[in-house]
C-alpha positions in Angstrom: 77.8 101.2 57.8 80.5 102.0 60.3 83.1 104.7 59.4 86.5 103.4 58.3 88.5 102.9 61.5 91.7 104.1 59.9 90.3 107.3 58.5 89.1 108.9 61.8 90.7 109.7 65.2 90.4 107.2 68.1 88.1 109.5 70.0 85.6 109.7 67.1 85.7 105.9 66.7 84.9 105.5 70.4 82.0 107.9 70.1 80.6 106.0 67.1 80.9 102.7 69.1 79.0 104.2 72.0 76.2 105.6 69.8 75.8 102.2 68.1 75.5 100.5 71.5 73.0 103.1 72.7 70.9 102.9 69.6 70.7 99.1 69.9 69.3 99.5 73.4 67.1 102.6 73.0 63.9 100.8 72.4 64.3 98.6 75.5 66.0 100.8 78.1 64.2 102.1 81.0 61.7 104.8 80.5 62.5 105.8 76.9 63.7 109.4 76.9 63.5 109.8 80.6 66.8 111.0 82.2 66.7 108.3 84.9 65.2 104.8 85.0 64.0 103.5 88.3 64.1 100.0 89.6 60.4 99.8 89.3 60.9 100.1 85.5 63.5 97.5 85.5 61.3 94.5 84.7 60.6 92.3 81.8 62.5 93.6 78.8 64.2 96.3 80.8 65.7 93.8 83.2 66.8 91.8 80.2 68.6 94.9 78.9 70.5 95.1 82.1 71.5 91.5 81.8 72.5 92.0 78.2 74.7 95.0 79.2 76.4 92.9 81.9 76.9 89.9 79.5 78.5 92.2 76.9 80.7 94.3 79.1 81.9 91.8 81.8 84.0 89.5 79.7 84.8 86.0 80.9 88.0 85.6 82.9 90.8 84.4 80.5 92.1 80.9 81.3 95.3 80.7 83.3 97.3 79.8 80.3 96.0 82.8 78.2 95.8 85.4 80.9 98.7 87.5 79.5 97.7 86.9 75.8 94.0 87.8 75.7 93.3 91.1 74.0 91.5 93.7 76.1 87.8 94.3 75.2 87.1 97.4 73.1 86.7 100.7 74.9 83.1 100.8 73.7 82.2 98.1 76.2 83.4 100.2 79.1 81.8 103.4 77.7 78.5 101.5 77.2 78.5 100.3 80.8 79.3 103.8 82.1 76.5 105.3 80.0 73.9 102.7 81.1 74.9 103.1 84.8 74.6 106.9 84.7 71.0 106.6 83.4 69.9 104.7 86.4 68.4 106.2 89.6 69.6 105.1 93.1 67.5 102.0 93.2 68.4 101.0 89.6 72.1 101.4 90.4 71.6 99.2 93.5 70.0 96.5 91.3 72.8 96.7 88.7 75.6 96.6 91.3 74.0 93.7 93.1 73.7 91.7 89.9 77.3 92.6 89.0 78.6 91.6 92.5 76.5 88.4 92.8 76.7 86.9 89.3 80.1 88.2 87.9 82.4 87.6 90.9 84.6 84.7 91.7 84.0 81.2 90.3 83.6 79.5 93.7 83.4 75.9 92.3 86.6 76.4 90.3 88.3 77.8 93.4 87.3 74.8 95.4 88.6 72.4 92.8 92.0 74.3 92.6 92.2 74.3 96.4 91.9 70.5 96.4 94.6 70.2 93.7 96.9 72.5 95.7 96.5 70.2 98.7 97.4 67.2 96.5 100.6 68.8 95.3 102.1 69.4 98.8 104.5 66.5 98.6 105.7 67.3 95.1 108.6 69.6 94.1 108.5 73.4 94.9 107.9 74.5 91.3 104.7 72.4 91.1 103.5 73.7 94.4 104.2 77.3 93.4 102.4 77.0 90.1 99.4 75.4 91.9 99.3 78.3 94.3 99.5 80.8 91.4 96.6 79.2 89.7 94.5 79.3 92.8 95.5 83.0 93.4 94.4 83.8 89.8 91.1 82.0 90.2 90.2 84.2 93.1 90.1 87.2 90.8 86.4 88.4 90.4 85.3 88.7 86.8 84.1 92.2 87.4 87.7 93.3 88.4 88.7 93.2 84.7 85.7 95.5 83.8 86.8 97.9 86.5 90.3 97.9 85.2 89.2 98.5 81.6 86.9 101.4 82.7 89.9 103.1 84.4 91.7 103.3 81.1 89.0 105.3 79.2 88.6 109.0 79.4 86.8 109.9 82.6 86.9 106.3 83.8 88.7 106.8 87.0 86.4 109.6 88.2 83.4 107.3 87.2 84.8 104.6 89.4 85.4 107.0 92.3 81.8 108.1 92.1 80.6 104.5 91.7 82.3 103.6 95.0 80.6 106.5 96.6 77.3 105.0 95.5 78.4 101.7 97.0 79.3 103.2 100.3 76.0 105.1 100.4 74.1 101.8 99.9 76.0 100.0 102.6 76.0 102.8 105.1 72.3 103.4 104.7 71.6 99.7 105.3 69.9 99.4 102.0 72.0 96.3 101.5 74.1 94.1 103.7 75.1 91.7 101.0 78.5 90.1 101.4 78.8 90.2 97.6 78.4 94.0 97.6 81.0 94.2 100.4 83.4 92.2 98.3 82.8 94.5 95.3 83.5 97.5 97.5 86.7 95.9 98.9 87.9 95.1 95.3 87.2 98.6 94.2 88.9 100.2 97.2 92.0 98.0 96.6 92.2 99.2 93.0 91.7 102.8 93.9 94.4 102.5 96.6 96.8 101.4 93.8 95.8 104.1 91.4 96.0 106.9 94.0 99.2 105.8 95.6 101.2 108.8 96.9 103.8 108.5 94.1 101.1 109.1 91.5 99.7 112.2 93.2 100.7 115.8 92.5 101.1 118.4 95.2 99.7 121.7 94.1 99.7 125.0 96.0 96.5 126.9 95.5 96.9 130.7 95.1 94.8 133.6 94.0 96.3 133.1 90.6 95.1 129.5 90.3 92.2 128.8 87.8 88.9 130.3 88.9 87.3 126.8 88.6 89.8 125.3 91.0 89.3 128.1 93.5 85.6 127.6 93.3 85.9 123.9 94.0 88.2 124.6 96.9 85.5 126.8 98.3 82.7 124.3 97.7 84.7 121.4 99.2 85.7 123.2 102.4 83.9 121.1 105.0 85.4 122.3 108.3 85.1 126.1 108.1 82.7 127.1 105.3 83.9 129.8 102.9 81.5 132.7 102.9 82.6 134.7 99.8 85.4 135.4 97.3 87.1 137.8 99.7 87.1 134.9 102.2 88.8 132.5 99.8 91.3 135.2 98.8 92.3 135.6 102.4 92.7 131.8 102.8 95.2 131.6 99.9 96.9 135.0 100.6 99.7 136.3 102.8 100.4 134.3 106.0 98.2 131.5 104.6 98.9 128.5 102.4 96.5 126.1 100.7 97.6 122.8 99.2 95.9 120.0 97.4 96.7 116.6 96.0 95.6 116.1 92.4 95.7 113.2 90.0 96.4 113.0 86.3 93.3 111.0 85.7 91.1 113.6 87.3 92.5 117.0 86.0 91.3 120.1 87.8 89.8 118.0 90.6 91.4 118.5 94.1 91.3 115.2 96.0 92.2 116.4 99.5 92.8 120.0 100.6 94.9 121.3 103.5 94.6 124.9 104.7 97.6 126.3 106.7 98.1 129.5 108.8 101.6 130.8 109.2 101.9 132.3 112.7 104.4 133.2 115.4 103.0 130.7 117.9 100.5 127.9 118.2 97.0 129.4 117.7 94.2 128.8 120.2 91.3 130.4 118.4 90.0 129.8 114.9 88.3 133.2 114.5 91.6 134.9 114.4 92.5 132.7 111.4 89.4 132.6 109.3 88.0 136.0 110.0 91.1 138.2 110.2 91.5 140.3 107.1 94.0 142.9 108.2 96.8 141.2 106.3 94.8 140.6 103.1 97.3 142.6 101.0 100.2 142.5 103.4 103.7 141.5 102.5 104.9 138.5 104.6 107.6 139.2 107.1 109.6 135.9 107.4 110.8 136.7 110.9 107.2 136.6 112.1 106.6 133.1 110.8 107.7 130.3 113.2 104.7 128.0 113.2 102.4 126.2 110.8 98.8 125.7 111.9 96.9 123.0 110.0 93.4 124.4 110.6 91.4 122.5 107.9 91.8 119.3 106.0 89.0 118.1 103.7 88.7 115.0 101.6 86.6 115.9 98.5 85.8 112.5 97.1 83.4 110.3 99.0 84.5 107.4 96.9 88.1 107.6 98.2 87.0 106.9 101.8 89.6 104.6 103.4 92.3 105.5 100.8 95.1 107.1 102.7 95.6 110.6 101.4 95.4 113.1 104.2 98.4 111.7 106.1 100.6 111.9 103.1 99.4 115.4 102.3 100.4 116.7 105.7 103.9 115.1 105.4 104.4 116.6 102.0 103.3 120.0 103.1 105.6 119.9 106.1 108.5 119.3 103.7 107.4 122.1 101.5 107.1 124.6 104.4 110.5 123.5 105.8 112.0 124.2 102.4 110.4 127.7 102.2 111.0 128.5 105.9 114.0 126.6 107.2 113.7 128.2 110.6 110.2 127.0 111.2 110.1 125.1 114.5 106.4 124.3 115.3 103.8 122.3 113.5 100.3 121.8 114.9 96.7 121.5 114.0 93.9 123.6 115.4 91.1 121.0 115.1 87.4 120.9 115.7 85.9 118.3 118.0 82.9 117.0 116.1 80.5 114.8 118.1 81.6 116.1 121.5 78.2 117.8 122.3 76.1 114.8 121.2 78.4 112.5 123.2 78.1 114.8 126.2 74.3 114.8 126.0 74.2 111.0 126.1 76.9 110.9 128.8 75.0 113.4 131.1 71.7 111.5 130.4 73.4 108.2 131.5 74.7 109.7 134.7 71.2 111.2 135.5 69.6 107.8 134.9 72.1 106.1 137.2 71.6 108.7 139.9 75.3 109.7 139.7 74.8 113.4 138.9 76.9 114.5 141.9 80.0 112.8 140.5 80.3 115.0 137.4 81.0 118.3 139.1 82.6 119.3 142.4 80.3 120.3 145.2 81.3 124.0 144.7 80.6 123.8 140.9 77.2 122.3 141.5 76.4 125.0 144.1 77.3 127.7 141.6 75.3 126.1 138.7 72.2 125.8 140.9 72.6 129.4 142.1 72.9 130.7 138.5 70.2 128.6 136.9 67.7 128.5 139.8 67.5 124.7 139.5 67.0 122.4 142.4 69.9 120.2 143.3 70.5 116.7 142.0 68.8 115.3 138.9 66.9 118.6 138.2 70.2 120.6 138.1 71.7 118.1 135.8 68.7 118.2 133.4 68.9 122.0 133.4 72.6 121.8 132.5 71.8 119.4 129.7 69.2 121.8 128.3 71.5 124.8 128.5 74.4 123.0 126.8 72.1 121.7 124.1 70.6 125.2 123.3 73.8 127.2 123.7 72.0 129.5 126.2 74.8 129.0 128.8 76.9 131.5 126.8 74.6 134.4 127.8 75.9 134.3 131.3 79.5 135.3 131.9 79.5 133.7 135.3 78.1 130.4 134.0 80.7 130.4 131.2 83.4 130.8 133.9 82.0 128.0 136.0 81.6 125.6 133.1 85.1 126.1 131.7 86.9 123.6 133.9 83.9 121.2 133.8 83.7 121.1 130.0 87.4 120.9 129.6 87.6 117.8 131.9 84.7 116.2 130.1 86.2 116.9 126.7 89.7 115.7 127.7 88.1 112.4 128.7 86.1 112.2 125.5 89.2 112.6 123.4 91.5 110.5 125.5 89.3 107.9 127.2 86.4 107.2 124.9 87.4 104.4 122.5 86.2 102.4 119.6 87.9 99.1 119.2 90.7 100.5 121.3 91.3 103.6 119.2 90.0 107.2 119.8 86.3 107.4 119.2 86.6 111.0 117.8 87.4 110.6 114.0 89.6 113.8 113.9 91.6 112.7 117.0 92.0 109.2 115.5 93.3 110.7 112.2 96.0 112.9 113.8 97.0 110.3 116.4 97.5 107.8 113.6 99.8 110.3 112.0 101.9 110.5 115.1 100.7 113.8 116.6 100.4 114.5 120.3 97.1 115.3 121.9 98.5 118.6 123.1 96.1 121.4 124.2 92.4 122.0 124.7 91.3 125.6 123.9 88.4 127.2 125.6 85.9 129.2 123.4 88.2 128.6 120.5 85.3 128.5 118.0 82.3 130.6 119.0 80.5 130.3 115.7 77.0 128.7 115.9 78.5 125.5 114.4 81.4 125.4 116.9 79.1 125.9 119.9 76.6 123.2 118.6 79.3 120.6 117.8 81.8 121.1 120.7 80.6 123.8 123.1 83.2 126.1 121.5 86.2 123.9 122.4 89.0 123.1 119.9 92.1 121.1 120.3 95.7 121.3 119.1 97.3 118.1 117.9 101.0 118.9 117.8 103.5 117.3 115.5 107.0 116.9 117.0 108.7 115.8 113.8 111.3 113.6 115.5 108.7 111.7 117.4 105.8 111.2 115.0 107.0 107.7 113.8 107.3 106.5 117.4 104.0 108.0 118.5 102.2 106.6 115.5 103.5 103.1 116.1 102.6 103.3 119.8 99.1 104.3 119.0 98.5 101.8 116.1 100.2 98.8 117.7 99.6 99.4 121.4 96.5 101.7 121.3 98.2 104.2 123.6 97.6 107.9 123.1 100.5 110.3 123.6 99.2 113.3 125.4 100.5 116.5 127.0 100.6 117.2 130.8 97.6 119.6 130.4 95.4 116.9 128.8 96.6 114.2 131.2 95.9 116.4 134.2 92.3 117.1 133.0 91.8 113.4 132.4 93.0 112.7 136.0 90.6 115.3 137.4 87.7 113.7 135.5 88.6 110.2 136.7 88.9 111.4 140.3 85.5 113.2 140.2 83.8 110.4 138.3 85.4 107.6 140.4 86.6 105.8 137.2 
C-alpha cells in the first residue's frame, strides 16, 4: 500500500513513486542488476519496456481547447524517464532518443489538415484567421516538448536535460545518426535551454580563494585553455591582480556554466607565460594606480549541452561593467587569445602549395635562401617539405637564426589565416569568430607568446589580442554579422597585404 500522501513530505512521496515505477520494471529492464544496458540487450521484452516507458512518460498533447486546463503529469513520470535513461549505455540512449524523436514528435497529418483549414479561412474575418493560425502553431508542438518541460521542473531536471543534449550532440557530431527527427529534437531542446538560461536568469559570481573548495576544484577541472597545474596555480589565478568570474544558474547550484579569467595589468599583454606562471604577486596587495588594462586570457564553457546557447558574450559584457565599477579609470580591454587550428591549417596549406608547385610564392627569395642555408635542404619543393617537417615537430625552435627568419613568415601566414580564411563568410578560426561577433578588433599578433608544448603544437607559439573598444563594439559586431567584414588593426592589415603580395592572391 502506498503511504498516505498527506502524511509525508513531497520529496518522500516522489521517492516512493520512483521506487514503485522501478520495481514494476525491474524484472524486464536491461541486464537485471547491471549498471548499464546496451542496445544489444534491448530486444524482445526489453524493447517493450522502453516502449512502455515512453508511453507512460510522454503524455498525449492536450487538445487545443484544453491546453491551459490539463493537469501536468506527476513528477514520478519525469523521474522514471530520467532513471531509465541513465541506466542505458551510449547505444541504448541512441535507441531511446531515436524512438522519442521519431514516434513522439509532431502529428504531421493533423498539421496538414489544419494548414488546409487555415487556407480556407483567408477570406473570413481577422479573428477567425488568427485563431486558425494559433491552432496551427499549437499543433506544431512536438509531444516530447511537454516531457522536456516537465523534467525541467523536478530536482536535477535541468542538469539532466543539459547532459541529454550533450549526448545528442555527440551522436550527431560522430555521424552515428543523421536523422532529421534527431536534429529536430536537438533544435527543440536547444530552444528550451536558451529560454531557461537567458542572461536575466544567470548569476554573475566572482571566484576567490575564499570560494567553496568544490567550486574552485571545478574551475580548475573545467579550465580548457591554460590547464591548471596545482592548488598554488589556481590560488594565483584568483588572487591579486587577477579576477575570475563565472555565470551560475539557480537550477544547477554549485555548477559554473562559463568561466572567464582576467589579468589586471598596466598595458596590453603580449605573452601568456607572464600571466599564468608569474607568482611574484601571489600575496601582494594590489596597487590601483598600476591597473589600467583588463586582459581576458581564458574563457571556457563548461557544459557541452549548452553549445550554441549564448553565454560567453554576455559574460564578457557583465565583467566589463564589474571592472569599470571597481576601477573607474580602467581604459583598455583586450583578450590574449590562443589560435587553435593554425598549425594544422598551415600544414595543409603548405602541402597544397607544394602539390601545385607554388612553393616560391610563400616566402621571399631572401627568406628561402636563409631557410635552405640553415636546414641544408635543396631549393624548391624539398625546402618546403623540410619546413613543413620542422614546423610539425617544433624542431625549428632549436635554432635562434631559424626562429628569427620564420617570424615574419609565420606572422604573415597567421594574419591571413585569421583574416582571410572563412567559413560561410565568417572567420574560420572559432576563437576569432567568437570575439569578432562580440565586436572586438583583430588587433595584434604576438610572436612566441605561448612557448608551452601546447602553444607550439597548436599555433607555432603565436597568440593574438582581440581588443574591445567599448564605444565601437556594437558597430563592429553589426559590420561583421551583417556584412561579414572583419575590423582589423593596421598591423594585421599590413601583414595580410604582404601575404597577398607574396602569394599573388
